[in-house]
Amino acid sequence: MPSADTIGKVTATIDLATVRPALKQVYVRRKRNKSLKPLFPKLGFAVILDGHESSASYKCCCGCLHRKVETKSGTAIQFYHRHVTAVLLHKEGVLLLDLEMQLPGEDEVAAATRLLKRLFQDYPRAFKLVIADGLYARAPFFKLVKDHGKDAIAVLKDDRRDLFQDAMGLFKQETPVVFERDGGVTCKCWDVEGFTSWPQLGLDVRVVRSLEAKTVKSQMTGLEETRTSDWVWVTTLTKTRVDTKPFVTFGHKRWDIENKAFNELVNDWHADHVYKHSPTAIEACWLLTMLAYNLFEAFIRLNLKAVVRKGHTKEYFACLISAELYGQASGSSPP
């Protein structure tokens, strides 16, 4: 029963332990219905991990992370929240699985390690590969992945590292493989395995470099120009499991967590809005938004026929759903 001082107020408590099973249930149902298909069937599914800063404030503090920021008025303390999100990469996009809040005094990889351990427990057979950025190219993280029978891919970009220097030196002696990937990008790739220059890991690793070029038309001059980029990855995957071309595709798929998850959740679902400033509330709101996103994506892709989706955006169907809900709440039908 509510106490006397809460009468007349609407209160609700969301147990995080009930939201995560709901997220898992969406995965279980989609997997059982065979509506999730891996990008490369021979390799299986992959999980992408990445950090996201959801909010920042100079006034509100609830045990947040904090940092010193130089402003026009001098040095100020800024309070902020960050979390690490895990998404399951599949052929048609991503399925949001879970997140872990970053705690004061730790970095992103520490939070990702806790998240990964929970994924191994909750989704033991859901994925075979973990993809992350250069921050995760650490021996303890790679060991954790390998100890659970999975493989890892991470960006390798520290040119002071022995492994990076050894790979760059060896690539000069190797003949690159040239191919074109989606988007008209020409890739010149070097792919060598068997490196032992990472003694902290204690395993041989493979290093792949992709020097990429794409011709684009400049918006300022209207002239065509060639833009280049240089990518280097370290992985425990062998060539026998995945060849160079699909490997480069996997390496670039890390951006799907930004393009298909964070950007849409923030811009269209307002996930960064702080409805209640407390770590548990922020985590609960994000988990519920992830659940709503997964259900909405499943509805659009699986319940609506292609002819119905044709010519309409997802925002259009979101507006129809909102109108139906408001119409039922008010006792009237939407126009």
GROMACS .gro file of C-alpha atoms in nm, residues 4-310:
model
  307
    4ALA     CA    1   0.040   0.887   0.312
    5ASP     CA    2   0.296   1.114   0.148
    6THR     CA    3   0.271   0.931  -0.187
    7ILE     CA    4  -0.110   0.936  -0.217
    8GLY     CA    5  -0.208   1.129  -0.528
    9LYS     CA    6   0.128   1.072  -0.693
   10VAL     CA    7   0.193   0.825  -0.972
   11THR     CA    8   0.494   0.614  -0.880
   12ALA     CA    9   0.653   0.325  -1.063
   13THR     CA   10   0.963   0.121  -1.009
   14ILE     CA   11   1.122  -0.070  -1.295
   15ASP     CA   12   1.337  -0.366  -1.203
   16LEU     CA   13   1.627  -0.395  -1.446
   17ALA     CA   14   1.619  -0.772  -1.391
   18THR     CA   15   1.280  -0.781  -1.565
   19VAL     CA   16   1.374  -0.568  -1.866
   20ARG     CA   17   1.677  -0.770  -1.973
   21PRO     CA   18   1.479  -1.098  -1.995
   22ALA     CA   19   1.229  -0.914  -2.215
   23LEU     CA   20   1.510  -0.815  -2.450
   24LYS     CA   21   1.630  -1.174  -2.454
   25GLN     CA   22   1.279  -1.299  -2.528
   26VAL     CA   23   1.270  -1.090  -2.846
   27TYR     CA   24   1.595  -1.255  -2.958
   28VAL     CA   25   1.467  -1.603  -2.868
   29ARG     CA   26   1.143  -1.554  -3.061
   30ARG     CA   27   1.316  -1.415  -3.368
   31LYS     CA   28   1.574  -1.692  -3.360
   32ARG     CA   29   1.304  -1.956  -3.321
   33ASN     CA   30   1.107  -1.804  -3.610
   34LYS     CA   31   1.425  -1.803  -3.823
   35SER     CA   32   1.391  -1.432  -3.895
   36LEU     CA   33   1.754  -1.366  -3.802
   37LYS     CA   34   2.009  -1.459  -4.066
   38PRO     CA   35   2.387  -1.415  -4.034
   39LEU     CA   36   2.574  -1.186  -4.269
   40PHE     CA   37   2.803  -1.476  -4.369
   41PRO     CA   38   2.637  -1.813  -4.294
   42LYS     CA   39   2.965  -2.006  -4.266
   43LEU     CA   40   3.094  -1.778  -3.990
   44GLY     CA   41   2.773  -1.716  -3.796
   45PHE     CA   42   2.659  -1.410  -3.604
   46ALA     CA   43   2.875  -1.131  -3.465
   47VAL     CA   44   2.832  -0.895  -3.170
   48ILE     CA   45   2.946  -0.533  -3.193
   49LEU     CA   46   3.050  -0.347  -2.877
   50ASP     CA   47   3.088   0.028  -2.849
   51GLY     CA   48   3.062   0.306  -2.592
   52HIS     CA   49   2.817   0.596  -2.597
   53GLU     CA   50   2.796   0.913  -2.391
   54SER     CA   51   2.428   0.969  -2.325
   55SER     CA   52   2.420   1.292  -2.123
   56ALA     CA   53   2.635   1.567  -1.973
   57SER     CA   54   2.565   1.847  -1.727
   58TYR     CA   55   2.749   2.111  -1.526
   59LYS     CA   56   2.479   2.118  -1.254
   60CYS     CA   57   2.322   1.778  -1.194
   61CYS     CA   58   2.523   1.506  -1.025
   62CYS     CA   59   2.403   1.165  -0.910
   63GLY     CA   60   2.728   0.979  -0.869
   64CYS     CA   61   2.803   1.043  -1.237
   65LEU     CA   62   3.136   1.028  -1.412
   66HIS     CA   63   3.308   1.366  -1.402
   67ARG     CA   64   3.584   1.550  -1.586
   68LYS     CA   65   3.745   1.891  -1.603
   69VAL     CA   66   3.643   2.103  -1.902
   70GLU     CA   67   3.795   2.433  -2.011
   71THR     CA   68   3.520   2.691  -2.070
   72LYS     CA   69   3.514   3.065  -2.137
   73SER     CA   70   3.466   3.118  -1.765
   74GLY     CA   71   3.758   2.893  -1.674
   75THR     CA   72   3.788   2.530  -1.567
   76ALA     CA   73   3.458   2.363  -1.478
   77ILE     CA   74   3.356   2.016  -1.360
   78GLN     CA   75   3.128   1.839  -1.605
   79PHE     CA   76   2.918   1.542  -1.497
   80TYR     CA   77   2.826   1.282  -1.757
   81HIS     CA   78   2.701   0.928  -1.817
   82ARG     CA   79   2.848   0.667  -2.052
   83HIS     CA   80   2.754   0.311  -2.126
   84VAL     CA   81   2.867   0.026  -2.350
   85THR     CA   82   2.609  -0.129  -2.579
   86ALA     CA   83   2.608  -0.472  -2.744
   87VAL     CA   84   2.422  -0.530  -3.070
   88LEU     CA   85   2.383  -0.851  -3.268
   89LEU     CA   86   2.483  -0.802  -3.632
   90HIS     CA   87   2.260  -0.983  -3.877
   91LYS     CA   88   2.193  -0.969  -4.249
   92GLU     CA   89   1.923  -0.700  -4.234
   93GLY     CA   90   2.065  -0.480  -3.958
   94VAL     CA   91   2.122  -0.504  -3.585
   95LEU     CA   92   1.934  -0.641  -3.285
   96LEU     CA   93   2.000  -0.458  -2.958
   97LEU     CA   94   2.097  -0.704  -2.684
   98ASP     CA   95   2.216  -0.530  -2.367
   99LEU     CA   96   2.414  -0.243  -2.218
  100GLU     CA   97   2.638  -0.178  -1.918
  101MET     CA   98   2.688   0.156  -1.744
  102GLN     CA   99   3.044   0.282  -1.704
  103LEU     CA  100   3.125   0.343  -1.338
  104PRO     CA  101   3.339   0.623  -1.187
  105GLY     CA  102   3.709   0.545  -1.194
  106GLU     CA  103   3.696   0.290  -1.476
  107ASP     CA  104   3.731   0.306  -1.851
  108GLU     CA  105   3.504   0.183  -2.129
  109VAL     CA  106   3.674  -0.155  -2.163
  110ALA     CA  107   3.611  -0.239  -1.796
  111ALA     CA  108   3.238  -0.180  -1.846
  112ALA     CA  109   3.250  -0.376  -2.173
  113THR     CA  110   3.415  -0.669  -1.994
  114ARG     CA  111   3.127  -0.691  -1.745
  115LEU     CA  112   2.880  -0.667  -2.032
  116LEU     CA  113   3.058  -0.937  -2.230
  117LYS     CA  114   3.059  -1.176  -1.932
  118ARG     CA  115   2.683  -1.130  -1.898
  119LEU     CA  116   2.638  -1.190  -2.273
  120PHE     CA  117   2.831  -1.515  -2.245
  121GLN     CA  118   2.588  -1.622  -1.974
  122ASP     CA  119   2.263  -1.497  -2.129
  123TYR     CA  120   2.343  -1.552  -2.499
  124PRO     CA  121   2.600  -1.836  -2.498
  125ARG     CA  122   2.526  -1.953  -2.854
  126ALA     CA  123   2.403  -1.630  -3.010
  127PHE     CA  124   2.734  -1.521  -3.165
  128LYS     CA  125   3.080  -1.645  -3.258
  129LEU     CA  126   3.258  -1.316  -3.319
  130VAL     CA  127   3.312  -0.994  -3.120
  131ILE     CA  128   3.386  -0.673  -3.315
  132ALA     CA  129   3.514  -0.354  -3.147
  133ASP     CA  130   3.725  -0.043  -3.207
  134GLY     CA  131   4.090   0.018  -3.129
  135LEU     CA  132   4.031   0.074  -2.758
  136TYR     CA  133   3.954  -0.297  -2.717
  137ALA     CA  134   4.279  -0.424  -2.868
  138ARG     CA  135   4.398  -0.538  -2.525
  139ALA     CA  136   4.527  -0.878  -2.421
  140PRO     CA  137   4.282  -0.936  -2.127
  141PHE     CA  138   3.983  -0.853  -2.348
  142PHE     CA  139   4.099  -1.083  -2.631
  143LYS     CA  140   4.175  -1.359  -2.380
  144LEU     CA  141   3.824  -1.334  -2.236
  145VAL     CA  142   3.677  -1.373  -2.583
  146LYS     CA  143   3.897  -1.672  -2.671
  147ASP     CA  144   3.839  -1.842  -2.334
  148HIS     CA  145   3.469  -1.862  -2.425
  149GLY     CA  146   3.534  -2.013  -2.767
  150LYS     CA  147   3.476  -1.694  -2.964
  151ASP     CA  148   3.694  -1.481  -3.193
  152ALA     CA  149   3.765  -1.108  -3.184
  153ILE     CA  150   3.828  -0.828  -3.432
  154ALA     CA  151   3.958  -0.488  -3.321
  155VAL     CA  152   4.107  -0.188  -3.495
  156LEU     CA  153   4.486  -0.171  -3.463
  157LYS     CA  154   4.601   0.192  -3.473
  158ASP     CA  155   4.882   0.237  -3.222
  159ASP     CA  156   5.188   0.286  -3.443
  160ARG     CA  157   5.414   0.254  -3.136
  161ARG     CA  158   5.304  -0.104  -3.084
  162ASP     CA  159   5.545  -0.382  -3.183
  163LEU     CA  160   5.266  -0.573  -3.355
  164PHE     CA  161   5.172  -0.273  -3.568
  165GLN     CA  162   5.532  -0.202  -3.666
  166ASP     CA  163   5.606  -0.566  -3.747
  167ALA     CA  164   5.294  -0.589  -3.962
  168MET     CA  165   5.374  -0.271  -4.155
  169GLY     CA  166   5.726  -0.396  -4.220
  170LEU     CA  167   5.608  -0.736  -4.343
  171PHE     CA  168   5.335  -0.588  -4.562
  172LYS     CA  169   5.605  -0.414  -4.769
  173GLN     CA  170   5.724  -0.757  -4.878
  174GLU     CA  171   5.377  -0.893  -4.959
  175THR     CA  172   5.172  -0.850  -5.277
  176PRO     CA  173   4.834  -0.692  -5.194
  177VAL     CA  174   4.498  -0.826  -5.303
  178VAL     CA  175   4.282  -0.571  -5.487
  179PHE     CA  176   3.903  -0.584  -5.501
  180GLU     CA  177   3.601  -0.355  -5.492
  181ARG     CA  178   3.351  -0.359  -5.207
  182ASP     CA  179   3.007  -0.204  -5.175
  183GLY     CA  180   2.980   0.167  -5.246
  184GLY     CA  181   3.240   0.168  -5.522
  185VAL     CA  182   3.532   0.151  -5.279
  186THR     CA  183   3.853   0.003  -5.419
  187CYS     CA  184   4.046  -0.191  -5.156
  188LYS     CA  185   4.414  -0.281  -5.169
  189CYS     CA  186   4.459  -0.537  -4.890
  190TRP     CA  187   4.747  -0.706  -4.712
  191ASP     CA  188   4.654  -1.006  -4.500
  192VAL     CA  189   4.913  -1.193  -4.291
  193GLU     CA  190   4.860  -1.434  -4.001
  194GLY     CA  191   5.090  -1.600  -3.750
  195PHE     CA  192   5.216  -1.284  -3.576
  196THR     CA  193   5.374  -1.346  -3.234
  197SER     CA  194   5.449  -0.979  -3.159
  198TRP     CA  195   5.176  -0.961  -2.892
  199PRO     CA  196   5.336  -1.161  -2.608
  200GLN     CA  197   5.080  -1.045  -2.349
  201LEU     CA  198   4.811  -1.234  -2.539
  202GLY     CA  199   5.009  -1.553  -2.579
  203LEU     CA  200   4.838  -1.640  -2.909
  204ASP     CA  201   4.925  -1.598  -3.274
  205VAL     CA  202   4.717  -1.326  -3.436
  206ARG     CA  203   4.632  -1.210  -3.784
  207VAL     CA  204   4.669  -0.851  -3.908
  208VAL     CA  205   4.478  -0.713  -4.206
  209ARG     CA  206   4.539  -0.379  -4.372
  210SER     CA  207   4.299  -0.222  -4.623
  211LEU     CA  208   4.409   0.087  -4.815
  212GLU     CA  209   4.086   0.216  -4.964
  213ALA     CA  210   4.005   0.473  -5.232
  214LYS     CA  211   3.673   0.613  -5.348
  215THR     CA  212   3.592   0.869  -5.616
  216VAL     CA  213   3.340   1.131  -5.502
  217LYS     CA  214   3.214   1.461  -5.634
  218SER     CA  215   3.312   1.760  -5.419
  219GLN     CA  216   3.015   1.967  -5.302
  220MET     CA  217   3.224   2.285  -5.310
  221THR     CA  218   3.384   2.256  -5.654
  222GLY     CA  219   3.162   2.002  -5.827
  223LEU     CA  220   3.474   1.818  -5.941
  224GLU     CA  221   3.549   1.454  -5.884
  225GLU     CA  222   3.821   1.375  -5.632
  226THR     CA  223   3.967   1.057  -5.485
  227ARG     CA  224   3.947   1.012  -5.109
  228THR     CA  225   4.160   0.753  -4.937
  229SER     CA  226   4.153   0.583  -4.597
  230ASP     CA  227   4.386   0.336  -4.428
  231TRP     CA  228   4.243   0.064  -4.203
  232VAL     CA  229   4.431  -0.193  -3.994
  233TRP     CA  230   4.269  -0.470  -3.787
  234VAL     CA  231   4.400  -0.738  -3.553
  235THR     CA  232   4.204  -1.059  -3.511
  236THR     CA  233   4.211  -1.415  -3.383
  237LEU     CA  234   4.021  -1.533  -3.691
  238THR     CA  235   4.217  -1.748  -3.934
  239LYS     CA  236   4.209  -1.723  -4.313
  240THR     CA  237   4.056  -2.069  -4.336
  241ARG     CA  238   3.750  -1.940  -4.149
  242VAL     CA  239   3.707  -1.610  -4.331
  243ASP     CA  240   3.891  -1.482  -4.637
  244THR     CA  241   4.022  -1.129  -4.687
  245LYS     CA  242   3.723  -0.975  -4.865
  246PRO     CA  243   3.450  -1.083  -4.620
  247PHE     CA  244   3.687  -0.998  -4.335
  248VAL     CA  245   3.712  -0.636  -4.453
  249THR     CA  246   3.333  -0.628  -4.471
  250PHE     CA  247   3.317  -0.744  -4.109
  251GLY     CA  248   3.573  -0.483  -4.005
  252HIS     CA  249   3.365  -0.201  -4.148
  253LYS     CA  250   3.041  -0.339  -4.006
  254ARG     CA  251   3.154  -0.203  -3.669
  255TRP     CA  252   3.003   0.127  -3.781
  256ASP     CA  253   2.656  -0.029  -3.789
  257ILE     CA  254   2.629   0.027  -3.414
  258GLU     CA  255   2.667   0.400  -3.482
  259ASN     CA  256   2.465   0.430  -3.802
  260LYS     CA  257   2.185   0.184  -3.729
  261ALA     CA  258   2.166   0.197  -3.349
  262PHE     CA  259   2.299   0.505  -3.169
  263ASN     CA  260   2.204   0.761  -3.436
  264GLU     CA  261   1.849   0.633  -3.469
  265LEU     CA  262   1.796   0.584  -3.095
  266VAL     CA  263   1.920   0.936  -3.019
  267ASN     CA  264   1.762   1.129  -3.308
  268ASP     CA  265   1.434   0.942  -3.356
  269TRP     CA  266   1.375   0.780  -3.017
  270HIS     CA  267   1.524   1.059  -2.795
  271ALA     CA  268   1.713   0.798  -2.593
  272ASP     CA  269   1.963   1.056  -2.465
  273HIS     CA  270   1.691   1.259  -2.292
  274VAL     CA  271   1.724   1.236  -1.914
  275TYR     CA  272   1.375   1.177  -1.778
  276LYS     CA  273   1.505   1.120  -1.425
  277HIS     CA  274   1.862   1.195  -1.323
  278SER     CA  275   1.977   0.877  -1.157
  279PRO     CA  276   2.202   0.600  -1.294
  280THR     CA  277   1.938   0.329  -1.251
  281ALA     CA  278   1.666   0.539  -1.417
  282ILE     CA  279   1.891   0.628  -1.711
  283GLU     CA  280   1.984   0.263  -1.756
  284ALA     CA  281   1.620   0.155  -1.735
  285CYS     CA  282   1.509   0.415  -1.992
  286TRP     CA  283   1.779   0.304  -2.233
  287LEU     CA  284   1.691  -0.064  -2.192
  288LEU     CA  285   1.321   0.007  -2.246
  289THR     CA  286   1.402   0.215  -2.554
  290MET     CA  287   1.614  -0.071  -2.688
  291LEU     CA  288   1.323  -0.309  -2.629
  292ALA     CA  289   1.082  -0.076  -2.810
  293TYR     CA  290   1.328  -0.039  -3.098
  294ASN     CA  291   1.362  -0.417  -3.138
  295LEU     CA  292   0.985  -0.469  -3.132
  296PHE     CA  293   0.923  -0.187  -3.380
  297GLU     CA  294   1.191  -0.315  -3.619
  298ALA     CA  295   1.043  -0.666  -3.600
  299PHE     CA  296   0.695  -0.529  -3.669
  300ILE     CA  297   0.810  -0.327  -3.970
  301ARG     CA  298   1.021  -0.604  -4.125
  302LEU     CA  299   0.813  -0.911  -4.041
  303ASN     CA  300   0.449  -0.801  -4.007
  304LEU     CA  301   0.422  -0.552  -4.293
  305LYS     CA  302   0.440  -0.677  -4.649
  306ALA     CA  303   0.682  -0.515  -4.890
  307VAL     CA  304   0.401  -0.356  -5.087
  308VAL     CA  305   0.276  -0.183  -4.770
  309ARG     CA  306   0.624  -0.059  -4.676
  310LYS     CA  307   0.694   0.070  -5.026
   0.00000   0.00000   0.00000
